[in-house]
PDB file of C-alpha atoms and ligand atoms in Angstrom:
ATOM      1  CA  UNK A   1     -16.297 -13.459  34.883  1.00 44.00           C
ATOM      2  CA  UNK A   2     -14.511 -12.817  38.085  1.00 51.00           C
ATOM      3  CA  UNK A   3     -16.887 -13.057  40.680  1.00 48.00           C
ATOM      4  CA  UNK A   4     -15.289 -10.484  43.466  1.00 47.00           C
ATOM      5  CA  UNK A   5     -14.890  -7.804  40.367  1.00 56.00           C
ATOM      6  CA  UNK A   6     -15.965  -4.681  41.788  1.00 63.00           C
ATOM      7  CA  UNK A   7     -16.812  -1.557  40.147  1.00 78.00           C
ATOM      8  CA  UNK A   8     -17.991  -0.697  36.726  1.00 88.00           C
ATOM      9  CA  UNK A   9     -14.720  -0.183  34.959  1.00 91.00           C
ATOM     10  CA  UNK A  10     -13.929  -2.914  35.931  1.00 93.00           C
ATOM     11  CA  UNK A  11     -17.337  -4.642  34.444  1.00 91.00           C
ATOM     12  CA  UNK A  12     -16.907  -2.634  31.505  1.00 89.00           C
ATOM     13  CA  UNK A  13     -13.392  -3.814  30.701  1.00 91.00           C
ATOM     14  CA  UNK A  14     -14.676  -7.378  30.928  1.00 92.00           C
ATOM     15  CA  UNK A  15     -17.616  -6.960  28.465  1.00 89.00           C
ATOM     16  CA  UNK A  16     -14.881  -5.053  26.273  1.00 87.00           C
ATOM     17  CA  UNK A  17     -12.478  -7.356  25.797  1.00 89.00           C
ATOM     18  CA  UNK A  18     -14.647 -10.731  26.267  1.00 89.00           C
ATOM     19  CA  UNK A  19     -15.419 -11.558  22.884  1.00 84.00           C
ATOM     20  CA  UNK A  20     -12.612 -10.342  21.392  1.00 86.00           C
ATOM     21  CA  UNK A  21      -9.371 -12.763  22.053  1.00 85.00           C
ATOM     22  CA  UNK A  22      -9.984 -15.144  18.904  1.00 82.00           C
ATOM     23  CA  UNK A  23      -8.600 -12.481  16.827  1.00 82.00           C
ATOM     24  CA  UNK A  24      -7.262 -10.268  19.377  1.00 82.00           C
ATOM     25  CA  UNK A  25      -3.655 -10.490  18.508  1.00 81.00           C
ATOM     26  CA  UNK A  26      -3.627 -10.056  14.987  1.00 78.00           C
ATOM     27  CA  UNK A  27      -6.075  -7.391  14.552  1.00 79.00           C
ATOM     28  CA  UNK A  28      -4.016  -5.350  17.665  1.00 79.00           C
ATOM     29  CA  UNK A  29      -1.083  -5.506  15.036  1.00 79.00           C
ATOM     30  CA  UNK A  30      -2.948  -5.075  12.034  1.00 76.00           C
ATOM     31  CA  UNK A  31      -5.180  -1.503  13.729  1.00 75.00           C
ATOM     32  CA  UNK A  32      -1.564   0.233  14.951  1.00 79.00           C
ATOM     33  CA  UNK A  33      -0.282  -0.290  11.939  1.00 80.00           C
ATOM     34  CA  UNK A  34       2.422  -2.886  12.842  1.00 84.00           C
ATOM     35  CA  UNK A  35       3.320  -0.433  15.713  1.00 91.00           C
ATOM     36  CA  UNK A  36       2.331  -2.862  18.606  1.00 91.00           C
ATOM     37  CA  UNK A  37       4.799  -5.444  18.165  1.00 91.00           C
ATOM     38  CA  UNK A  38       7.905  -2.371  17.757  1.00 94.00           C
ATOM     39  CA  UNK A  39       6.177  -0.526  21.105  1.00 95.00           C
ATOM     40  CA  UNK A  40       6.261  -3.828  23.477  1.00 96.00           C
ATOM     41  CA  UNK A  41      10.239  -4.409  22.035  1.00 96.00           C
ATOM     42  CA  UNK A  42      10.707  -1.375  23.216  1.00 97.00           C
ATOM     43  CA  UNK A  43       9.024  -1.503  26.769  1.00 97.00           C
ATOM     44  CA  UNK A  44      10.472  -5.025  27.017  1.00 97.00           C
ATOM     45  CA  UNK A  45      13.850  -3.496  26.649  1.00 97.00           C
ATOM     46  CA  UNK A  46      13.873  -1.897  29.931  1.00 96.00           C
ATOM     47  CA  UNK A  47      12.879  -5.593  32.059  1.00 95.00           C
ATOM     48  CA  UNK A  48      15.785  -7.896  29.382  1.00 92.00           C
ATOM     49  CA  UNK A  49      18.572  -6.952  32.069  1.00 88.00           C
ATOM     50  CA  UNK A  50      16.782  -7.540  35.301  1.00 80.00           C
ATOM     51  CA  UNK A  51      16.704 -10.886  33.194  1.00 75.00           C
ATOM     52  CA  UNK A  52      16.332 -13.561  35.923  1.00 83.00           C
ATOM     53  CA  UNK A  53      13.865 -14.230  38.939  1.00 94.00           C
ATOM     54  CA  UNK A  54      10.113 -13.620  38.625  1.00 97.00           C
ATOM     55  CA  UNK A  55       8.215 -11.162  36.476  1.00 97.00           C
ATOM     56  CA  UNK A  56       4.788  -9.604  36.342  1.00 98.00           C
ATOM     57  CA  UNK A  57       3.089  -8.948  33.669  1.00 98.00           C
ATOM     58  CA  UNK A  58      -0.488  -7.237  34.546  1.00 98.00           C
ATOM     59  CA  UNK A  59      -3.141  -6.787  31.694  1.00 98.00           C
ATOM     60  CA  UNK A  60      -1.440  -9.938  30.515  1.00 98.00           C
ATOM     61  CA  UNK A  61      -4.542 -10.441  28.387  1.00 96.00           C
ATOM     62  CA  UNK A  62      -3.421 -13.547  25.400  1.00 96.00           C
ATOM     63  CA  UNK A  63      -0.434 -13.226  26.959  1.00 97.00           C
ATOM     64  CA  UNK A  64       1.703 -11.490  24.207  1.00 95.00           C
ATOM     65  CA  UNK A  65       4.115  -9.831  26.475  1.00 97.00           C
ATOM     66  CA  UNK A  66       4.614 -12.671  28.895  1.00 97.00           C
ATOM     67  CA  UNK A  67       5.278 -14.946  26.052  1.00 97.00           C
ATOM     68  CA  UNK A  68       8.115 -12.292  24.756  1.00 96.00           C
ATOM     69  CA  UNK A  69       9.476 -11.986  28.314  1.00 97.00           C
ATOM     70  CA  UNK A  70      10.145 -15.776  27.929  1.00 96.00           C
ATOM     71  CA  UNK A  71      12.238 -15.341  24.726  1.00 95.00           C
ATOM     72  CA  UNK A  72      14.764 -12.283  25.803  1.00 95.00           C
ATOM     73  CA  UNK A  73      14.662 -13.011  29.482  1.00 95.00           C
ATOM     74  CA  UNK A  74      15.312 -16.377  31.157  1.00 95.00           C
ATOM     75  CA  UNK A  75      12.597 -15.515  33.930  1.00 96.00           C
ATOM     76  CA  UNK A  76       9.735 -17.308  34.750  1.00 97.00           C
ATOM     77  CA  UNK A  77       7.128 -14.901  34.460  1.00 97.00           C
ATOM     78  CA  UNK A  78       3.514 -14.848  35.746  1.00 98.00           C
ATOM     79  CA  UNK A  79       0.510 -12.819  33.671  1.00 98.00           C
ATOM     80  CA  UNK A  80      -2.568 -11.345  35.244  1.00 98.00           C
ATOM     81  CA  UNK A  81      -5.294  -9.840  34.014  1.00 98.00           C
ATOM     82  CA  UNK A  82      -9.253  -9.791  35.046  1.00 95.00           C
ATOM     83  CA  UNK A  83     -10.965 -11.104  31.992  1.00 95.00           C
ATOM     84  CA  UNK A  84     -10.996 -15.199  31.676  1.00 95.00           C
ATOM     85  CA  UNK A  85     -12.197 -15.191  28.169  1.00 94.00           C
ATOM     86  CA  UNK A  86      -8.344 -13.362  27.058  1.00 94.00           C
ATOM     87  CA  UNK A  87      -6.570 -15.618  29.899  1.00 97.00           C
ATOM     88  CA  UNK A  88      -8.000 -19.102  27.760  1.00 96.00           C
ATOM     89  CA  UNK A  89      -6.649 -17.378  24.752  1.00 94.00           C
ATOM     90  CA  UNK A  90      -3.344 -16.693  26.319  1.00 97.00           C
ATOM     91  CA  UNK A  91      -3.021 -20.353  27.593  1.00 97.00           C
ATOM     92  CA  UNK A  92      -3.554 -21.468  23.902  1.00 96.00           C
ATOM     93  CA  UNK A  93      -0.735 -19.301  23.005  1.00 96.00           C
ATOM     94  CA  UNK A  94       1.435 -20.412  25.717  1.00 98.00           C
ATOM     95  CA  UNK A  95       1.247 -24.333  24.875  1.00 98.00           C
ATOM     96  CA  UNK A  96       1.883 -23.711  21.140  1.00 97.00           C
ATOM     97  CA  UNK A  97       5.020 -22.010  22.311  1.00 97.00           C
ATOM     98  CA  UNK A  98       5.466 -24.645  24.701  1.00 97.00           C
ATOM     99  CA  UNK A  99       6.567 -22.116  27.698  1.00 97.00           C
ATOM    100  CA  UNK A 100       3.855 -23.556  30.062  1.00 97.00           C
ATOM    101  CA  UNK A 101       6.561 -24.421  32.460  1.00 96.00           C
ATOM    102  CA  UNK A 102       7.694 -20.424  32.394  1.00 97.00           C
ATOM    103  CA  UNK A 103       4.280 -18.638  32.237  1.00 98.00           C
ATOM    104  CA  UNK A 104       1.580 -19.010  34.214  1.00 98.00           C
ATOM    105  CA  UNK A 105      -1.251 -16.969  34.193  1.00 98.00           C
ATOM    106  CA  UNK A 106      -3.472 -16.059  37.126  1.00 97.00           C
ATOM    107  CA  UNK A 107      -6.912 -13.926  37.201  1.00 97.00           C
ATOM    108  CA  UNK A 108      -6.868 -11.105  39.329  1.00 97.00           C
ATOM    109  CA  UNK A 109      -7.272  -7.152  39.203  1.00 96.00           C
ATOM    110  CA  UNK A 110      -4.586  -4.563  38.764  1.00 98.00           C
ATOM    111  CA  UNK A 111      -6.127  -2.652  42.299  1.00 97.00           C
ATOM    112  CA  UNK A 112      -5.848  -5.639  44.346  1.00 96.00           C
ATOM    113  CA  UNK A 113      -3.162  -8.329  42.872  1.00 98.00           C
ATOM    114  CA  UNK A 114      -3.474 -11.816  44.509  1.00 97.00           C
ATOM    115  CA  UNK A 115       0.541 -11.913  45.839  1.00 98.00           C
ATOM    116  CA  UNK A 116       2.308 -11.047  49.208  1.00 98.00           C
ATOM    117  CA  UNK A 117       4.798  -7.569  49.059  1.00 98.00           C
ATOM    118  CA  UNK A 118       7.882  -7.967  47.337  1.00 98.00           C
ATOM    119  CA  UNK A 119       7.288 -10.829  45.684  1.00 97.00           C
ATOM    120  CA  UNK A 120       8.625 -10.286  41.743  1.00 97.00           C
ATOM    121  CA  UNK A 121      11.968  -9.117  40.469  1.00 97.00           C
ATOM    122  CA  UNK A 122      10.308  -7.059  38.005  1.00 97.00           C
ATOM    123  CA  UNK A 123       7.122  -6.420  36.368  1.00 98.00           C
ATOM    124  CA  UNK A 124       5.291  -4.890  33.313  1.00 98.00           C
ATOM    125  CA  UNK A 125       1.897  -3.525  31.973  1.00 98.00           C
ATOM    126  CA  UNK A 126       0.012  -2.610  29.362  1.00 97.00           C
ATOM    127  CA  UNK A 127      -2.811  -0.228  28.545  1.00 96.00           C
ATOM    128  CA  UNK A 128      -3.677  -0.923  31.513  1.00 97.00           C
ATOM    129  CA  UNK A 129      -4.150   2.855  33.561  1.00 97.00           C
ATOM    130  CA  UNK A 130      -7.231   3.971  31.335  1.00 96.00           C
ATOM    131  CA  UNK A 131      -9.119   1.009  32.359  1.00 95.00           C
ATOM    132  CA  UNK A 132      -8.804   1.847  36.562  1.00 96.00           C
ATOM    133  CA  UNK A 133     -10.507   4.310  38.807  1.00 95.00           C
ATOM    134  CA  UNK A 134      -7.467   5.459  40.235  1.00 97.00           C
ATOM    135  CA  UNK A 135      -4.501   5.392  38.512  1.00 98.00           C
ATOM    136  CA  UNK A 136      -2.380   6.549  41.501  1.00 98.00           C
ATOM    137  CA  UNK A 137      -3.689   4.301  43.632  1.00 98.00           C
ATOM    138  CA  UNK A 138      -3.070   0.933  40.952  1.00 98.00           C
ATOM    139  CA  UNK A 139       0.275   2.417  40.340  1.00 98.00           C
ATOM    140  CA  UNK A 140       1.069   2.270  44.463  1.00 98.00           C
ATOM    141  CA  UNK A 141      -0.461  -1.608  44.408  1.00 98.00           C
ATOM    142  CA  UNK A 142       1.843  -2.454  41.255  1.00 98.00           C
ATOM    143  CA  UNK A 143       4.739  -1.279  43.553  1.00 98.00           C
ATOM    144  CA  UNK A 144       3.503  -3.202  46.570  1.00 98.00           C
ATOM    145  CA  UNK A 145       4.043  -6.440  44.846  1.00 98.00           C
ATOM    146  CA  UNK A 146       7.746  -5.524  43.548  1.00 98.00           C
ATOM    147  CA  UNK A 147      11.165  -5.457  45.269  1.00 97.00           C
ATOM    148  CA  UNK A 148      13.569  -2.932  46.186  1.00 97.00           C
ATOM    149  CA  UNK A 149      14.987  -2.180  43.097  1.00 96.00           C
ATOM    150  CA  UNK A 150      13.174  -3.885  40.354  1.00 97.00           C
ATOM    151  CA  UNK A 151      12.684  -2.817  37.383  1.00 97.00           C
ATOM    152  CA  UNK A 152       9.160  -1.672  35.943  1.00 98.00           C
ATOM    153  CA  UNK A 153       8.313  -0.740  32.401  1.00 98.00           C
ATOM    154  CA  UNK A 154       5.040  -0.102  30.800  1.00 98.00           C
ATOM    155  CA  UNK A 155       3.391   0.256  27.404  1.00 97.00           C
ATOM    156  CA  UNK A 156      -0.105   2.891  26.835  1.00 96.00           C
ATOM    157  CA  UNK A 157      -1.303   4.844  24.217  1.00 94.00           C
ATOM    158  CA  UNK A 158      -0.932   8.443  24.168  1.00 95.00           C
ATOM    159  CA  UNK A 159      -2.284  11.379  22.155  1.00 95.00           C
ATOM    160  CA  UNK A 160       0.497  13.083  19.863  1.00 95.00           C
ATOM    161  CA  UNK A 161       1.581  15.803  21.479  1.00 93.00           C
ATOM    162  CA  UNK A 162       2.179  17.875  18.125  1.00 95.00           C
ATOM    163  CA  UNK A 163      -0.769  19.452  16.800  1.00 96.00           C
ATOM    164  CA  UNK A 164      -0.607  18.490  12.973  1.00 97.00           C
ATOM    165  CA  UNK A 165       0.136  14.729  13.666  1.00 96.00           C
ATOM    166  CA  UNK A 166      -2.854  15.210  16.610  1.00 95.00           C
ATOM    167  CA  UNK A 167      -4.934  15.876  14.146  1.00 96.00           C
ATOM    168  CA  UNK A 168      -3.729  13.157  11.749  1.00 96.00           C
ATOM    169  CA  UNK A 169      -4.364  10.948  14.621  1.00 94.00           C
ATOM    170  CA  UNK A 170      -7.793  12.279  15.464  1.00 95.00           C
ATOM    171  CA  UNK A 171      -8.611  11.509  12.384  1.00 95.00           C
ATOM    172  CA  UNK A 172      -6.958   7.962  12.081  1.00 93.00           C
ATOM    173  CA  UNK A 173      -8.774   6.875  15.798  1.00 93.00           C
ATOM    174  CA  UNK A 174     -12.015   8.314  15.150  1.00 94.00           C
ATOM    175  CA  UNK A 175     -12.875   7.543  11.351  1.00 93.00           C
ATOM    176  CA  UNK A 176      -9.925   4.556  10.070  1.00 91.00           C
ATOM    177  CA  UNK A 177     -10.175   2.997  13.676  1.00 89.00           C
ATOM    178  CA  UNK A 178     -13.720   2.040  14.137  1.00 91.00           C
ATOM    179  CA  UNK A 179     -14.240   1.504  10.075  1.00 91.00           C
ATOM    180  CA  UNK A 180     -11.640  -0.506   9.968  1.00 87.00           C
ATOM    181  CA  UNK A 181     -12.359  -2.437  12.774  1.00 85.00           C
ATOM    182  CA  UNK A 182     -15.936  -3.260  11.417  1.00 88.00           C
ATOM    183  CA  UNK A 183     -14.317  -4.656   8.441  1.00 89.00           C
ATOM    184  CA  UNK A 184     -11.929  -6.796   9.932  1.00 85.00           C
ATOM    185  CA  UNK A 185     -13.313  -8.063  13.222  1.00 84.00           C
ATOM    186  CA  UNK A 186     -17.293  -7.042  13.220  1.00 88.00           C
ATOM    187  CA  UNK A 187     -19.513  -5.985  15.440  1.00 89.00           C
ATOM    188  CA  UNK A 188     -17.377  -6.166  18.425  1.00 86.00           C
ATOM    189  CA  UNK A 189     -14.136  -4.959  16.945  1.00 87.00           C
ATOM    190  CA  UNK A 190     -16.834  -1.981  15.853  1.00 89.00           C
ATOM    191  CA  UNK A 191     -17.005  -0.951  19.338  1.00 89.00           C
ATOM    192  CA  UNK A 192     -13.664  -1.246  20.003  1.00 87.00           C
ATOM    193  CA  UNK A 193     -12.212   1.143  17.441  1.00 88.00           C
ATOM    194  CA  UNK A 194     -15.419   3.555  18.422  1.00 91.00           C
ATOM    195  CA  UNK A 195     -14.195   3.379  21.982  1.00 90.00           C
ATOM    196  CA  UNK A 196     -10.369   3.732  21.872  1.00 91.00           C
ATOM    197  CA  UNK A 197     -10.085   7.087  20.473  1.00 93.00           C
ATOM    198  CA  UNK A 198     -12.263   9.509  22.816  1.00 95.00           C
ATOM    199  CA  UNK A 199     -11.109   7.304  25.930  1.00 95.00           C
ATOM    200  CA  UNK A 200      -7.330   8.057  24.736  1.00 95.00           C
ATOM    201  CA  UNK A 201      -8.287  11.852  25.160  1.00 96.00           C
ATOM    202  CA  UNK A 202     -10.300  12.165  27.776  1.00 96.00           C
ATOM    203  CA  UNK A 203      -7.075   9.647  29.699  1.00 96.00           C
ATOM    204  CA  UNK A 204      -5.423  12.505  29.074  1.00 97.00           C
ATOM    205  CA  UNK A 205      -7.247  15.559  29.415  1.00 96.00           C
ATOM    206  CA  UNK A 206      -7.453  14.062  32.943  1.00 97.00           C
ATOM    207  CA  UNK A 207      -4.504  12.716  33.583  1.00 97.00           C
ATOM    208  CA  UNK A 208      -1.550  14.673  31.216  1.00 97.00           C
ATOM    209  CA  UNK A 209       1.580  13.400  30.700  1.00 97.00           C
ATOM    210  CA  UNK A 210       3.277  15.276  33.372  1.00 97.00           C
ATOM    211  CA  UNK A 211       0.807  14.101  36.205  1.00 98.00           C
ATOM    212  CA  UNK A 212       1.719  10.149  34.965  1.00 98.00           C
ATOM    213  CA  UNK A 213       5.244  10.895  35.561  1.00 98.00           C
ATOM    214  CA  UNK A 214       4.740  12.511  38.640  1.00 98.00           C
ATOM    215  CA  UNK A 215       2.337   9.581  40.023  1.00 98.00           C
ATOM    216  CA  UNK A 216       5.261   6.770  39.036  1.00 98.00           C
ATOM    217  CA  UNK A 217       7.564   8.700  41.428  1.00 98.00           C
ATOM    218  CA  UNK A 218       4.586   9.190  44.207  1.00 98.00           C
ATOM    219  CA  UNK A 219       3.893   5.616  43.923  1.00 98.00           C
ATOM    220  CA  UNK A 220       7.440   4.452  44.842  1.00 98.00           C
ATOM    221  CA  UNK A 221       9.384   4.482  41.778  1.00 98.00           C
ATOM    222  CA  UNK A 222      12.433   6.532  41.235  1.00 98.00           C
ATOM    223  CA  UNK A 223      14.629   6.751  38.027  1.00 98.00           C
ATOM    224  CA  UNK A 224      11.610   7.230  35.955  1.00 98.00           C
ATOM    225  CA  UNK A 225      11.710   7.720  32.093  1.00 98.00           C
ATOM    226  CA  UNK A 226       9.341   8.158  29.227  1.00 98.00           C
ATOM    227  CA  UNK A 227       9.556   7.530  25.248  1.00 98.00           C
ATOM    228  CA  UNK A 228       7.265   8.936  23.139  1.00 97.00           C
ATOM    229  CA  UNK A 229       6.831   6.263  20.152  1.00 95.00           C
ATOM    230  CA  UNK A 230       5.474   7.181  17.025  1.00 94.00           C
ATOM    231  CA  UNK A 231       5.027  10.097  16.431  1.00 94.00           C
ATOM    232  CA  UNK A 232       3.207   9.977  19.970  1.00 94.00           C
ATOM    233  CA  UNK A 233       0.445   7.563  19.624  1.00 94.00           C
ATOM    234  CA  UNK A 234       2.200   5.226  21.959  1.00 95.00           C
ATOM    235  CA  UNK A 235       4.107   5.703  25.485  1.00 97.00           C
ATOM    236  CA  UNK A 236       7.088   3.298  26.595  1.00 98.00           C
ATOM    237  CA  UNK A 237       7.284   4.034  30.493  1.00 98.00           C
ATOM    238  CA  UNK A 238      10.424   3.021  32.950  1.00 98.00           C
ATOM    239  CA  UNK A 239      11.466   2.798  36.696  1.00 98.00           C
ATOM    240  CA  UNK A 240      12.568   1.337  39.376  1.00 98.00           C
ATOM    241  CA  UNK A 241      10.954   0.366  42.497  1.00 98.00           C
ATOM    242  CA  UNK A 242      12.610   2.830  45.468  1.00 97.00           C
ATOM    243  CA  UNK A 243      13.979   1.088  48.606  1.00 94.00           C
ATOM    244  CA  UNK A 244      11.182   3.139  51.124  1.00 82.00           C
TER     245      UNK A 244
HETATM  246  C1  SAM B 301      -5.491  -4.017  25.363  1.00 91.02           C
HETATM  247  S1  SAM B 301      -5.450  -5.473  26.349  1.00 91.02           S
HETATM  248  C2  SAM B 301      -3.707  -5.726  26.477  1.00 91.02           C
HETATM  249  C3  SAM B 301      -3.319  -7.168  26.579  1.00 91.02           C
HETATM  250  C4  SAM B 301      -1.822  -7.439  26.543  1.00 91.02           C
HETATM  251  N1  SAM B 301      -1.134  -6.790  27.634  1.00 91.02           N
HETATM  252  C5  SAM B 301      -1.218  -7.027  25.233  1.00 91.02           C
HETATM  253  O1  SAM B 301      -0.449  -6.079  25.190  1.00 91.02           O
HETATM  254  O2  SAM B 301      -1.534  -7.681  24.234  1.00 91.02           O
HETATM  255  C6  SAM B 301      -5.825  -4.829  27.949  1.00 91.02           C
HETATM  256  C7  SAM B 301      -6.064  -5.918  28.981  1.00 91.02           C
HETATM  257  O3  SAM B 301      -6.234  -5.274  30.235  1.00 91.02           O
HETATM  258  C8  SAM B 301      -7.113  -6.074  31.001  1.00 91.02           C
HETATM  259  N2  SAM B 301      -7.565  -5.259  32.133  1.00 91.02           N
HETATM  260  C9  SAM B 301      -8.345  -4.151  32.098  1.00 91.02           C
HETATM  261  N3  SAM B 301      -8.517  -3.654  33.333  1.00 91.02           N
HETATM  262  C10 SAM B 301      -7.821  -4.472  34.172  1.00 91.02           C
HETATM  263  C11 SAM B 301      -7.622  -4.481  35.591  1.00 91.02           C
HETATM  264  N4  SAM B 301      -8.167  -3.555  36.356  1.00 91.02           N
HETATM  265  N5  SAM B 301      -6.858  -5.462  36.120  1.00 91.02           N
HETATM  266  C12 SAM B 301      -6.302  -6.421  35.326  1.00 91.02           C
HETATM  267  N6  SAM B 301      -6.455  -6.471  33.987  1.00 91.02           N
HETATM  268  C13 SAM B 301      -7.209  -5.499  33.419  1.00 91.02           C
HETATM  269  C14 SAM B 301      -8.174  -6.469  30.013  1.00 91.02           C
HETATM  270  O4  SAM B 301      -8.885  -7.592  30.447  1.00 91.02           O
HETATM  271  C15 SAM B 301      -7.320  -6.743  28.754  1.00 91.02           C
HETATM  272  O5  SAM B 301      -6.972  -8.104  28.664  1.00 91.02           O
END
């Protein structure tokens, strides 16, 4: 673990997502239904014409993202994220696509990233904001570390916004979710699919839609946009970094 790690959300996003990289990225595709893989295309999207220099990817995790940044992009991108055990994973991944001289992968936390102002052309991250104290606050540090201009683009869940296909998903995160995480991935995958659910809504119920938006533009971004994706149980984010 990372020793300067402060805070328990922090500590609790560690103990979450340290045992489960082994199988992490195909049981991510197999629990959203294949919708993973269409939702990062889609976030991706917005960084492919800012295509050269450096990106960011935070909550790089087993590297997934970074990795696809390397294929539609002809950046060099570097990942960070705060838990080691999905970092080892994510070098694995990168030498068996033999990009290790594109990605590099750094341990660090969203609140305080380990590089000078302005230092990346463009950056992303994923499901990332439910896991920090202050979301306001993380977005204003992701800013820091971008240029005038650069593009950002993000990937969370969300909780459909329609009420019959909210309750279709209340029932998919809080029964199909954790069962079907138990089957697949055991104990640990268990907790997962227990977790996910209630945190989506109480994200929410906290911190709506509307306040997110608001908080990209408070945080230095301008331009921003939102897609709803799938029926709502995911949310592709854009913008781009004002010139303050
Ligand atoms: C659901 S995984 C996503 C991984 C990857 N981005 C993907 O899409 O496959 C979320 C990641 O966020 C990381 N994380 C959680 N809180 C973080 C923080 N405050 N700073 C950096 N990484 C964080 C976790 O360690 C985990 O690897």
């Amino acid at each position: 673990m990372l020793g300067y790690v402060a805070g328990d959300r922090n500590r609790f996003a560690q103990q979450l997502f340290t045992p489960l990289p082994q199988r992490y990225d195909r049981l991510a595709e197999v629990l959203s239904m294949g919708q993973n893989g269409r939702w990062r295309r889609a976030m991706i999207d917005h960084i492919v014409p800012q295509s050269e220099g450096r990106v960011l990817d935070v909550a790089s995790g087993t590297a997934g993202v970074a990795l696809q940044l390397t294929e539609r992009t002809t950046s060099t991108v570097v990942g960070v994220d705060l838990t080691l055990e999905m970092l080892a994973q994510g070098r694995r991944n990168i030498a068996d696509a033999r990009q290790e001289r594109r990605v590099q992968l750094v341990a660090g936390r969203a609140e305080q990233l380990p590089f000078p102002d302005q230092s990346f052309d463009a950056l992303t991250f994923t499901y990332l904001l439910r896991y920090v104290d202050d979301p306001l606050a993380t977005l204003g540090e992701l800013a820091r570390v971008v240029k005038p201009g650069a593009s950002v683009a993000s990937l969370e869940f969300l909780a459909p916004p329609n009420p019959f296909w909210r309750f279709m998903w209340w029932l998919y995160t809080r029964l199909v979710l954790p069962v079907g995480g138990a089957i697949t991935g055991g104990r640990e995958w268990f907790r997962v699919g227990r977790f996910l659910g209630p945190n989506i809504s109480s994200h929410y119920r906290r911190y709506p839609l509307a306040w997110t938006e608001e908080a990209w533009r408070q945080a230095g971004f301008e331009n921003v946009g939102v897609r709803i994706m799938s029926l709502g149980g995911g949310l592709v984010m854009w913008g781009t970094r004002r010139d303050d």
